[in-house]
Coordinates of C-alpha atoms in Angstrom, one line a residue:
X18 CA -36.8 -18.6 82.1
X19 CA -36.2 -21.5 80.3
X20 CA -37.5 -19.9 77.4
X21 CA -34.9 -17.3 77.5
X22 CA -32.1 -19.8 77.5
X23 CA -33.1 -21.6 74.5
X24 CA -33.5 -18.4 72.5
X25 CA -29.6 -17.4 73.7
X26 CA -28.4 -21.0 73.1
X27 CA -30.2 -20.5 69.6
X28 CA -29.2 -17.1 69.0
X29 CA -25.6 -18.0 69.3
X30 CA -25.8 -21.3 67.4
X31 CA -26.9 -18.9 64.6
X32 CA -23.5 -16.7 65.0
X33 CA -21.5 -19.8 65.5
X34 CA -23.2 -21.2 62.2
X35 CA -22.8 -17.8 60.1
X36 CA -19.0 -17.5 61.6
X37 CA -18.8 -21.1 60.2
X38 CA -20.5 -20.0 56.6
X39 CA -17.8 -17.1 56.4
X40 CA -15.0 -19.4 57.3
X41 CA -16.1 -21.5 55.0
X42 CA -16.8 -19.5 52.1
X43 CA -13.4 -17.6 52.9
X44 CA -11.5 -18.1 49.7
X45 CA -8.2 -19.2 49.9
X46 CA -5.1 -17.7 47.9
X47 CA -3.9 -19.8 45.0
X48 CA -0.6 -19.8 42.8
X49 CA -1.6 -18.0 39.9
X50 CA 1.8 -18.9 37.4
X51 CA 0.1 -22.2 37.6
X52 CA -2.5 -21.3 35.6
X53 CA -0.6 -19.8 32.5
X54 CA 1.8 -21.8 29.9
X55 CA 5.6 -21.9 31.2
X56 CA 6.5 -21.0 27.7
X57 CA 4.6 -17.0 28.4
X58 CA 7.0 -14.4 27.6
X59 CA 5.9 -12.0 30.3
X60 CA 3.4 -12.5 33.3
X61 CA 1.7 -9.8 35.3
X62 CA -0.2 -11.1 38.9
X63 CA -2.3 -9.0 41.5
X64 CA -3.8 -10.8 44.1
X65 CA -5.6 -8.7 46.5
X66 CA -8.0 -6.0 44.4
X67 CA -9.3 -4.0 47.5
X68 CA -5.5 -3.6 49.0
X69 CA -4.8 -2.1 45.3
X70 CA -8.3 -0.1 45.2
X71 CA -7.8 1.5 48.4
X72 CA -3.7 2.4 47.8
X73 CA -4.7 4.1 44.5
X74 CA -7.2 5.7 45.5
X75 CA -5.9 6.9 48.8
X76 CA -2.9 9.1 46.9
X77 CA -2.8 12.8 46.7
X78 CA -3.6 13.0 43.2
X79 CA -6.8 10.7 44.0
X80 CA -7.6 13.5 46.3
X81 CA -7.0 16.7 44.3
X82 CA -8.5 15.5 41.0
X83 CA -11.7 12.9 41.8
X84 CA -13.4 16.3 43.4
X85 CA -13.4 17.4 40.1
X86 CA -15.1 14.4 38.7
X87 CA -17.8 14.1 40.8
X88 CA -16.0 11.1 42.7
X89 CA -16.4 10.6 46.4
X90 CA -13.3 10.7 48.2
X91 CA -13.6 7.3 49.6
X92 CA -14.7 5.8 46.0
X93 CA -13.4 2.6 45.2
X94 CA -13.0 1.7 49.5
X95 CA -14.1 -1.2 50.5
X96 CA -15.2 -1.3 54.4
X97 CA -14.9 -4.4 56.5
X98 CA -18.7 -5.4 55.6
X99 CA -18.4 -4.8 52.2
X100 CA -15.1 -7.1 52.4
X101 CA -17.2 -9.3 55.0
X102 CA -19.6 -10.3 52.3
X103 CA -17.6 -10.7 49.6
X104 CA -15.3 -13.0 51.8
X105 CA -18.9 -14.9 52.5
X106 CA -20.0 -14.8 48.5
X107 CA -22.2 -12.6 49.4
X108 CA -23.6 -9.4 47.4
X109 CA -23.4 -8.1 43.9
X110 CA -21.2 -10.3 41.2
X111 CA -18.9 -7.5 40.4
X112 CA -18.1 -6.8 44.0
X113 CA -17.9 -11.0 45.1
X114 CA -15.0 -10.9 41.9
X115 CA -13.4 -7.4 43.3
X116 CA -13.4 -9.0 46.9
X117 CA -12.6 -12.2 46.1
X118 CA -10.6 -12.6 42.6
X119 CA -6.9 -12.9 42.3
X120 CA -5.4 -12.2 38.5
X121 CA -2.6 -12.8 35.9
X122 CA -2.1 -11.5 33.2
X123 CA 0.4 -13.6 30.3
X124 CA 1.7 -12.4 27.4
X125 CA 1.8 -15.4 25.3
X126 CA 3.4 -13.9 22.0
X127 CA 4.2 -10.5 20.0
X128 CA 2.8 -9.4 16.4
X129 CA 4.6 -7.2 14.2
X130 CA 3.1 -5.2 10.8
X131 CA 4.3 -2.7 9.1
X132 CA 2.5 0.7 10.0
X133 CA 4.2 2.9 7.1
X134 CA 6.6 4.9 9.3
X135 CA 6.0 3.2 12.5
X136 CA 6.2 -0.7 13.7
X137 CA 2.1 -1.7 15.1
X138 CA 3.0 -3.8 18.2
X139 CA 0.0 -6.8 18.4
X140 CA 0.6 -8.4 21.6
X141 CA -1.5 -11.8 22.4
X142 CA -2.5 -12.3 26.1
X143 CA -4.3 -13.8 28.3
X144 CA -5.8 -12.2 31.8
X145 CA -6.9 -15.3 33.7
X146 CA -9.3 -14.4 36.6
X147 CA -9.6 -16.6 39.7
X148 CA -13.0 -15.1 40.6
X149 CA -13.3 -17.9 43.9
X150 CA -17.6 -17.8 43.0
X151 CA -19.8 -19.6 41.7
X152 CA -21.1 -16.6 39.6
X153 CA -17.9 -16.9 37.3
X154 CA -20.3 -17.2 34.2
X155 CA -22.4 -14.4 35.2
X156 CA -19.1 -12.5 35.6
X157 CA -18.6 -12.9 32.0
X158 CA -22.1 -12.3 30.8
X159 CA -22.8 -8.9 32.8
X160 CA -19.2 -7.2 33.8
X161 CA -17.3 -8.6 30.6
X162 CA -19.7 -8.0 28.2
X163 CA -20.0 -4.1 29.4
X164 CA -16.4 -3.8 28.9
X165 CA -16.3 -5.2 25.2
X166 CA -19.3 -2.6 24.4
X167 CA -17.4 0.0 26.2
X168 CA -14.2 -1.0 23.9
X169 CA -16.0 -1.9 21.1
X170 CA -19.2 -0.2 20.6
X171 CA -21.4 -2.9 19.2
X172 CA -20.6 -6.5 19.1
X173 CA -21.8 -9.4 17.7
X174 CA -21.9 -12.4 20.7
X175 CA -21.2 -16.4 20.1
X176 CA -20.5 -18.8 22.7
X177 CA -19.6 -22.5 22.2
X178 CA -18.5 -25.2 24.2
X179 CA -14.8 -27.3 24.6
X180 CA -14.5 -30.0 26.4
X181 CA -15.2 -28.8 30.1
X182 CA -14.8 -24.5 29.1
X183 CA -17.8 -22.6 28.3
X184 CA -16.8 -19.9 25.9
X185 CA -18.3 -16.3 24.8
X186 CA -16.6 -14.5 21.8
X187 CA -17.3 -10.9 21.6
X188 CA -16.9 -9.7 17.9
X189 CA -16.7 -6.4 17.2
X190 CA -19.0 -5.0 14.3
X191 CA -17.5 -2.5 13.2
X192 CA -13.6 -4.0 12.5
X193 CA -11.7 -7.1 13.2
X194 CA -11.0 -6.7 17.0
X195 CA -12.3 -9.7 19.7
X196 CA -12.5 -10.3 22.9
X197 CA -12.3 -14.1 23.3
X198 CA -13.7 -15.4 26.8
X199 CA -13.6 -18.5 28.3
X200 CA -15.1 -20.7 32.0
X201 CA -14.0 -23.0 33.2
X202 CA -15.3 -24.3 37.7
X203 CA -15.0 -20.5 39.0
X204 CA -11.9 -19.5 36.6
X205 CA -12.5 -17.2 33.9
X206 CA -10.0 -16.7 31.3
X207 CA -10.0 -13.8 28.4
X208 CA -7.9 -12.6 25.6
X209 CA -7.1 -11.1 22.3
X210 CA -6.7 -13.9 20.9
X211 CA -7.4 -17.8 20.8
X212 CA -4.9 -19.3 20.9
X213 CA -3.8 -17.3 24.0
X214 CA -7.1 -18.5 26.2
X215 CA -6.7 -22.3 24.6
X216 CA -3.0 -22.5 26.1
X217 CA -4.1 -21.2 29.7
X218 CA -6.9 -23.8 29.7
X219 CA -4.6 -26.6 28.4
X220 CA -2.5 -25.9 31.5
X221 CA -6.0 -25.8 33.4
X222 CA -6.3 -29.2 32.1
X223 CA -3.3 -30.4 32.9
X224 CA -2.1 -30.9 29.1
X225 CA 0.5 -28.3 29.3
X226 CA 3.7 -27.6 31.6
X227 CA 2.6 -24.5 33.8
X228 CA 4.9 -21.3 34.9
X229 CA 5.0 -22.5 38.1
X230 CA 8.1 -24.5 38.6
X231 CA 10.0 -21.8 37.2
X232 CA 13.1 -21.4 39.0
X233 CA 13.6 -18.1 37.6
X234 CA 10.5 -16.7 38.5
X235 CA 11.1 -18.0 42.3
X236 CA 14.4 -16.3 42.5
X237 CA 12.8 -13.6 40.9
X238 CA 10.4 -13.5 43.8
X239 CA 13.1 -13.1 46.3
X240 CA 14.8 -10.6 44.7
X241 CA 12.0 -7.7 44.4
X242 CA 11.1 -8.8 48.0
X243 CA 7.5 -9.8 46.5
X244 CA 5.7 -10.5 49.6
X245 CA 5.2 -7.2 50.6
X246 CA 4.1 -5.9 47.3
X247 CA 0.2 -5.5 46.0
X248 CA 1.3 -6.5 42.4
X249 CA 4.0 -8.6 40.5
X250 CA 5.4 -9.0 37.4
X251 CA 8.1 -11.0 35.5
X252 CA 9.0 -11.2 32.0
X253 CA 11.2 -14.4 31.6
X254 CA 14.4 -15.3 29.5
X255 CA 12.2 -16.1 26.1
X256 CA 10.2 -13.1 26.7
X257 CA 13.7 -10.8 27.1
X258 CA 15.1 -12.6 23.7
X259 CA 11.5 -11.8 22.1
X260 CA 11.0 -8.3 23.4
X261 CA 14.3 -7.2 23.3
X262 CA 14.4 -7.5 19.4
X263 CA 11.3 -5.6 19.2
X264 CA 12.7 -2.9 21.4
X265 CA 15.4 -2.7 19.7
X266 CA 14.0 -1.0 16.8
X267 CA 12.2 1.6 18.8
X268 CA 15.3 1.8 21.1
X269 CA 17.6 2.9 18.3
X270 CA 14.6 5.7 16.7
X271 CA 14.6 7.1 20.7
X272 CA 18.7 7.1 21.5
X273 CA 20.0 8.6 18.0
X274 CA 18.6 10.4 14.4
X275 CA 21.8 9.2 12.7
X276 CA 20.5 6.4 10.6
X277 CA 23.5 4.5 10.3
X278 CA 23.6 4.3 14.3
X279 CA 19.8 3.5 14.5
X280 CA 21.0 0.7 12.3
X281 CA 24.3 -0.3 14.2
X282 CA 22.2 -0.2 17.9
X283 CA 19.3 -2.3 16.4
X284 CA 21.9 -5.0 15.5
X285 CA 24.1 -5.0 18.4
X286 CA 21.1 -4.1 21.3
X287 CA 19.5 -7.7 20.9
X288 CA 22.5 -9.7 21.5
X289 CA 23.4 -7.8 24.4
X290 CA 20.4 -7.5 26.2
X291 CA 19.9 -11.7 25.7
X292 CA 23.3 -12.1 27.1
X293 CA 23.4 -9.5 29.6
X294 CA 19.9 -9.6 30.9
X295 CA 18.9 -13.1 33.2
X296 CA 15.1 -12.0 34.1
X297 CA 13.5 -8.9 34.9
X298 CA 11.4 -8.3 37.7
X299 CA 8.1 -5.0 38.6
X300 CA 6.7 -4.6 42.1
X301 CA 4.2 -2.3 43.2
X302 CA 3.5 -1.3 46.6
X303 CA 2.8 2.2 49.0
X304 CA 5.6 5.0 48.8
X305 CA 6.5 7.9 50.2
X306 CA 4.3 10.5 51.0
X307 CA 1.0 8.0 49.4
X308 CA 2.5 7.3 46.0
X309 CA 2.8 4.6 44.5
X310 CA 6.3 2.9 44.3
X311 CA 7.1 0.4 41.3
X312 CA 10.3 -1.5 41.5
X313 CA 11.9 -3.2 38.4
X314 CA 14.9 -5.2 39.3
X315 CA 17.2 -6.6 35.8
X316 CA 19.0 -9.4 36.8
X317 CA 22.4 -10.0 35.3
X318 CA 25.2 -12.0 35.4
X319 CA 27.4 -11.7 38.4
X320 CA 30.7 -10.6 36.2
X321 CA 28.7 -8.2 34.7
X322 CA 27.9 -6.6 37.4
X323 CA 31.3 -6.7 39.2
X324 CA 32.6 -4.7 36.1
X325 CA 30.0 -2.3 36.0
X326 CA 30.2 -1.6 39.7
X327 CA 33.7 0.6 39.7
X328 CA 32.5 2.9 36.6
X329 CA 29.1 3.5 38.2
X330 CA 30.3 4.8 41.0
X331 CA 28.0 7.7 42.8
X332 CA 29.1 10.3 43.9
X333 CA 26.6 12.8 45.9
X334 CA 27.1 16.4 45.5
X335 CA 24.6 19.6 45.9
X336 CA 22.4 19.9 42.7
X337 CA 21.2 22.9 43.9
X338 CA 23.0 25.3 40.7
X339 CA 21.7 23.3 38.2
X340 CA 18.2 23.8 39.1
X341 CA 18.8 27.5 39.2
X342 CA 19.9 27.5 35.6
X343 CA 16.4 25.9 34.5
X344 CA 12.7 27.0 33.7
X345 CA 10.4 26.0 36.6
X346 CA 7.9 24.4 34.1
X347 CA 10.2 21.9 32.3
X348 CA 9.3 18.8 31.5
X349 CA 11.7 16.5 32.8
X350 CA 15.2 16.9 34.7
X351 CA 18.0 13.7 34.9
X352 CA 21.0 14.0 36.9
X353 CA 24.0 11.7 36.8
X354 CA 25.5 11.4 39.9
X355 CA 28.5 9.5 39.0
X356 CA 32.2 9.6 40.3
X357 CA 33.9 10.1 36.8
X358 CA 31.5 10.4 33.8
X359 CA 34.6 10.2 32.0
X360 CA 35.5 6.4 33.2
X361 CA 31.5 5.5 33.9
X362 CA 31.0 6.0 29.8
X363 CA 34.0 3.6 28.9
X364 CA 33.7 1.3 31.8
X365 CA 29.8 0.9 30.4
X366 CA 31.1 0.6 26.8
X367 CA 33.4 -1.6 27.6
X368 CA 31.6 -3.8 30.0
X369 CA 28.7 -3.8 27.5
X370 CA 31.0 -5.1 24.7
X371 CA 32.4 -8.0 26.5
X372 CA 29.1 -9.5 26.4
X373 CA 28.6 -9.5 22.7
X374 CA 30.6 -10.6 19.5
X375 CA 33.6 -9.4 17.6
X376 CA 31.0 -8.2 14.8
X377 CA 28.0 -6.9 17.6
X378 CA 31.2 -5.1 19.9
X379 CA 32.3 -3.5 16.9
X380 CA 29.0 -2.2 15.7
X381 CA 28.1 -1.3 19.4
X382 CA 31.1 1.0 19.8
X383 CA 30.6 2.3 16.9
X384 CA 27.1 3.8 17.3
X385 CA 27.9 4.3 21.0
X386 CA 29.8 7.1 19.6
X387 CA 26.8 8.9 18.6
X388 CA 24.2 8.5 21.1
X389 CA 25.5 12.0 22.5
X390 CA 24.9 13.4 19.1
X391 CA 21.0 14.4 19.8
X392 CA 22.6 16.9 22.2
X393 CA 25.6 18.0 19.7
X394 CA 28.1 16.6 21.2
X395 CA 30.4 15.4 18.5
X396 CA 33.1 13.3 20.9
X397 CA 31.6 12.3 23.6
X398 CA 34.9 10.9 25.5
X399 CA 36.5 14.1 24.8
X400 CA 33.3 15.8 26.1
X401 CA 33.5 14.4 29.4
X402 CA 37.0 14.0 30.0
X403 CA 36.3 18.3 30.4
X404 CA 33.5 18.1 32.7
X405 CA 33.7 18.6 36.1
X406 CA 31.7 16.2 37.5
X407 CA 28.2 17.4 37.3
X408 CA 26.2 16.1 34.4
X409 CA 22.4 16.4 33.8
X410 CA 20.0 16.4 30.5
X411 CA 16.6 18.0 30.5
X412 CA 13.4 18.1 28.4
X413 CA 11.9 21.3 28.3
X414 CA 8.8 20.1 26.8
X415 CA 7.7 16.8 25.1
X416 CA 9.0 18.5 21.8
X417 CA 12.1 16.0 21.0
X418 CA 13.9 18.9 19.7
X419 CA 13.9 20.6 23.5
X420 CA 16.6 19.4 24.9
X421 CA 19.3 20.8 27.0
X422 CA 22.8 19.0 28.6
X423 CA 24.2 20.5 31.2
X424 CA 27.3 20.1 32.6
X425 CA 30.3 21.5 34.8
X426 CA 33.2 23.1 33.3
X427 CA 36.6 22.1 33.9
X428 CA 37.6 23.7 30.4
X429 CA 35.3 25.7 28.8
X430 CA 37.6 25.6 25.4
X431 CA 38.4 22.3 25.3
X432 CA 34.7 21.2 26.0
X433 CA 33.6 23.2 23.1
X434 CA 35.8 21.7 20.9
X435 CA 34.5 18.3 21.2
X436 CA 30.8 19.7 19.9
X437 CA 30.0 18.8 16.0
X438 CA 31.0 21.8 14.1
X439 CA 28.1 21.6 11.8
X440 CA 25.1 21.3 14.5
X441 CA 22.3 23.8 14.8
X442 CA 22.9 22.9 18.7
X443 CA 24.3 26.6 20.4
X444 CA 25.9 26.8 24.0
X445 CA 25.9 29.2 27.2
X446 CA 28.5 29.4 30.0
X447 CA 26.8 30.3 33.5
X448 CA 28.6 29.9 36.5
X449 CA 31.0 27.2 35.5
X450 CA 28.4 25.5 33.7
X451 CA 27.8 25.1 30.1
X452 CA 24.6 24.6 28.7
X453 CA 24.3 23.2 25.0
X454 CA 20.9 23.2 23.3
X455 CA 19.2 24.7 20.5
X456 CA 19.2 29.2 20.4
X457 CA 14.9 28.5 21.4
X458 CA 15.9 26.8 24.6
X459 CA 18.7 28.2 25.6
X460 CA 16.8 31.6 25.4
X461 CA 13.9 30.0 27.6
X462 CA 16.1 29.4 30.5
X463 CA 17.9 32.9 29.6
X464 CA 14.6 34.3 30.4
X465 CA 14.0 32.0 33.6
X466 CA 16.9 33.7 35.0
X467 CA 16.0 37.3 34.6
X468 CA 12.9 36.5 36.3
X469 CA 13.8 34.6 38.9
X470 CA 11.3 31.7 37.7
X471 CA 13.7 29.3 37.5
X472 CA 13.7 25.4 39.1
X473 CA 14.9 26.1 42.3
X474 CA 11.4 28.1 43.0
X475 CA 9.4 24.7 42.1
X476 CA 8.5 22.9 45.8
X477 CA 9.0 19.7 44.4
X478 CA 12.8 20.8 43.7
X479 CA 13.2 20.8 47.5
X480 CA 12.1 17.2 48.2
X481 CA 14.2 15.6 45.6
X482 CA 17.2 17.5 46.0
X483 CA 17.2 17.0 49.8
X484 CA 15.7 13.4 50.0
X485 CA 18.4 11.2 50.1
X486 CA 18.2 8.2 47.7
X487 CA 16.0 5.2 49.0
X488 CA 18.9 3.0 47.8
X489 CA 22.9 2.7 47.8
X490 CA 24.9 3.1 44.7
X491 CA 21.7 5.2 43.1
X492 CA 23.8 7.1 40.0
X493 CA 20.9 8.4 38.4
X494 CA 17.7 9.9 39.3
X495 CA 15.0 11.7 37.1
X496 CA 12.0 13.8 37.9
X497 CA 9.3 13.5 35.5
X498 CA 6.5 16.1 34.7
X499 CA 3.0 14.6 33.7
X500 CA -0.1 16.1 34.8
X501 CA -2.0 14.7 31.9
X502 CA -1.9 10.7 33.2
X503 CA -3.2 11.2 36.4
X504 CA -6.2 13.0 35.2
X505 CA -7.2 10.4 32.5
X506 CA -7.0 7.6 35.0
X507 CA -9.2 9.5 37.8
X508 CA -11.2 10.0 34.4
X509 CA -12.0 6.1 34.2
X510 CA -13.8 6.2 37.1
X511 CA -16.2 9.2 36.4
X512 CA -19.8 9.2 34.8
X513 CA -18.9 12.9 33.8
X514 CA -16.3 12.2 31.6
X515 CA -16.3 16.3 30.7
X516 CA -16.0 17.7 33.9
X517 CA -14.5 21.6 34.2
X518 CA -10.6 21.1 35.1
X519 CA -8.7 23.7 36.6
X520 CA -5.9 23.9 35.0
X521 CA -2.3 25.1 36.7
X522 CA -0.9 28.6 35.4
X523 CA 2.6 28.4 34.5
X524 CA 3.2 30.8 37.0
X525 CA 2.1 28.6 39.8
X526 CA 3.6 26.4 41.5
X527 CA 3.2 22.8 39.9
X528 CA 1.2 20.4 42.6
X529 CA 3.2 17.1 43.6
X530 CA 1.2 14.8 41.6
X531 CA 2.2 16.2 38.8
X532 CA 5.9 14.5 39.0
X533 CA 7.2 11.1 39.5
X534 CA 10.6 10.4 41.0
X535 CA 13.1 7.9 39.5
X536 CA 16.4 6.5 40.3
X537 CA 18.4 3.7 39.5
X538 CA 21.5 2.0 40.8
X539 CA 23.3 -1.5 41.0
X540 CA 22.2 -3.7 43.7
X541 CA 23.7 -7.0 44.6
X542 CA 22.7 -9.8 41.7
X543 CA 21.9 -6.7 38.8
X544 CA 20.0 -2.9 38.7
X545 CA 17.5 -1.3 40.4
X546 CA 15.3 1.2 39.2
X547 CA 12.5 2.7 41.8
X548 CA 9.5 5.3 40.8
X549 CA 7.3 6.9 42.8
X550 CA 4.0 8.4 41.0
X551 CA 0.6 8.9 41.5
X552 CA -0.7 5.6 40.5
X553 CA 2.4 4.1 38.8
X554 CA 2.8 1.4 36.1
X555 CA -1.1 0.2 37.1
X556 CA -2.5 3.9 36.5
X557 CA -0.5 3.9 32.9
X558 CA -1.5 0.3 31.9
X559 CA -5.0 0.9 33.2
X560 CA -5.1 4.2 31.1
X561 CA -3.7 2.9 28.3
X562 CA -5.9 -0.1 27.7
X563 CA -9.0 1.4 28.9
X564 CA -8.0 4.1 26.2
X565 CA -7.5 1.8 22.9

């Protein structure tokens, strides 16, 4: 008997010393802004992979398309033992970092070269990963190293030693690209370029001022409500001034083909968006209906919003006859809910110009003029003062040249008047709506009509017309057609990279997935915009760099 009571005293000692060992071993969340530079133009954090993992994966798109690939539905899941072990550094390296690892990503700096027609973007960053194990070394060695082959192909390996980092430098053999890596205790730090991992390990070190006491980034926090998002992102005041004069440039190519306005907006758009714009903020969390919502919240000066407040007025009216005017396949579909586009487009202007110089307002004002242009609408004051309220643009296909405004009539001669004489843009009035866009488009949604394949018939019509916006003041809200980024990210995940798709018939009815929701509006300290997709901005980024 007494036998028995030593092996149950024992037996528990065991569980009380294993429950002890997990406890133990549990790691601990960490700040991550204190391990990157203060001076980083725009940091990216996610601190809790398997809560990420299990949202993406858990979406309707996940659903419909992994099938396809070969992909278990519950790929990518971690179950309570699998996070049990991790949690006790236990189990494979790659799935102690997945469980364990928090991670930021800083931007440190942006390279510019000429590209002949184009301007090649170089950004330097850093992606610091607090793996909370022991095995951050092996991390580098196994995990790391697969991913620079992946990216690479072949690769020439060094590895040198700095003070208290162990470094591995992945060289690509066949051009110029690296992949710099560097450990230091159970952080591992990686990056494009040197300098980048040397400045995040200097702050390591405590030899440089860390983003941390940022009191931008804290109100920032606040603002996007960050504790209840999976990811978070911030791009500071430097990092606005820096990429704003870089986005500039593309900006101006995107908004107008006039030259001389691309010119006038790439001046004037800098100085306005440093003046205009405090911070910016990006959180990701569930949506509606398992998508993925991303938040980005531009913080602005409080008079600026005051003055922008009264011409961005909404104004919520039935949609319904605009989608009846459209294909059902187009590509993507903005409406303008606003009060009086008329007074919205010069209390905009105007608000816009007070924050810039006599020289910049001028030069803004004056290109402002032609960003309707693209659409051929010569005078776009006179344009609007005509409309009667309801305003939307569309993109029939990713062809730039496919577009279509459409707008209610209060005048159909005077709004006719204000289009440019000379454009090769044509225009069609159906039911007290006109509809401006080249003859080719026009004729498409002509043909919608007569067969009653219009908008209207497309599900996802339904649930954003109906839904009312998730936030006040919301005076514009897109729907977004891409059926081509969900697949490719589902794709990163797949040993059979060439499985059969089945593709949608234009006929059919488009799945959900296929769109994302926007809409933006002014919220108390600057604008809101809020987008629901299938994996949002982490799917794209994800895509993108796995792609390049």
């Amino acid at each position: 008997m007494k036998s028995w009571k030593w092996l149950i005293f024992a037996a528990a000692f065991a569980v009380l010393l294993a429950a002890a060992w997990i406890i133990w071993q549990r790691p601990q969340p960490v700040n991550m802004a204190a391990d990157v530079p203060a001076e980083t133009l725009l940091y990216l954090e996610a601190d809790d992979l398997p809560q990420i993992l299990t949202a993406l994966t858990e979406t309707g798109a996940w659903r419909d398309i992994a099938p396809r690939y070969g992909l278990d539905k519950d790929y990518g899941k971690f179950s309570w033992f699998s996070q049990a072990m991790a949690s006790a550094n236990l189990g494979s390296t790659a799935s102690i970092v997945v469980g364990r690892a928090q991670i930021a990503v800083a931007l440190m700096g942006i390279g510019t070269a000429d590209a002949g027609e184009s301007l090649k973007i170089r950004p330097q960053f850093a992606v610091v990963i607090e793996t909370k194990s022991s095995r951050a070394g092996g991390f580098v060695e196994n995990e790391i190293g697969a991913f620079a082959r992946r990216q690479f192909g072949a690769v020439r390996v060094e590895k040198k030693e700095t003070g208290n980092a162990a470094w591995t430098i992945f060289r690509s053999v066949a051009d110029e690209r690296n992949l710099f890596a560097a450990v230091i205790g159970t952080t591992v730090i990686l990056g494009n370029d040197e300098t980048a991992v040397q400045a995040c390990l200097d702050v390591k070190n405590g030899q440089r001022k860390s983003l941390a006491d940022d009191q931008n980034l804290a109100r920032m926090s606040v603002n996007t409500d960050r504790e209840t998002a999976f990811a978070f992102g911030f791009v500071t005041p430097e990092g606005i001034k820096q990429l704003s004069n870089v986005g500039a440039v593309m900006a101006a190519g995107q908004i107008s083909e006039d030259p001389r306005a691309m010119s006038l907006l790439a001046q004037s758009l800098p100085p306005f968006v440093q003046k205009s714009v405090t911070a910016i903020g990006w959180t990701a969390r569930r949506g509606l209906d398992s998508n993925i919502e991303d938040r980005y919240f531009v913080q602005m000066p409080p008079d600026l919003v005051a003055r922008l407040r009264e011409p961005l007025a909404e104004q919520e009216r039935d949609n319904s006859t605009i989608a009846q005017l459209l294909p059902a396949n187009l590509h993507s579909l903005t409406i303008y809910n606003l009060k009086n586009p008329q007074f919205a487009w010069r209390g905009v202007i105007f608000a816009m110009t007070t924050k810039l110089d006599a020289f910049s307002a001028a030069a803004f004002s004056q290109a402002a003029g032609g960003l309707l242009a693209p659409y051929g609408i010569e005078h776009a004051d006179d344009f609007l003062s005509q409309t009667g309220g309801a305003l939307a643009t569309v993109q029939l296909s990713t062809d730039e040249d496919a577009t279509i405004a459409v707008a209610g009539v209060k005048d159909a001669a005077a709004l006719n008047k204000s289009l440019r004489a000379e454009s090769d843009k044509k225009s069609d009035l159906v039911n007290n709506f006109l509809l401006i866009g080249s003859e080719e488009s026009l004729q498409i949604c002509r043909a919608a009509r007569e067969q009653n394949q219009t908008f209207q018939t497309q599900p996802i019509w339904t649930r954003f017309n109906d839904t009312k916006p998730t936030q006040s003041g919301t005076f514009v809200r897109t729907l977004t057609r891409d059926e081509e980024t969900p697949v490719r990210f589902v794709r990163l995940f797949a040993k059979n990279k060439n499985a059969a798709e089945t593709a949608v018939q234009p006929s059919e009815p488009a799945p959900d997935w296929f769109w994302t929701i926007s809409e933006t509006g002014l919220v108390r300290d600057g604008a809101e915009r809020r987008t629901l997709s299938p994996f949002g901005l982490i799917g794209t980024l994800a895509t993108s760099f796995a792609e390049k």
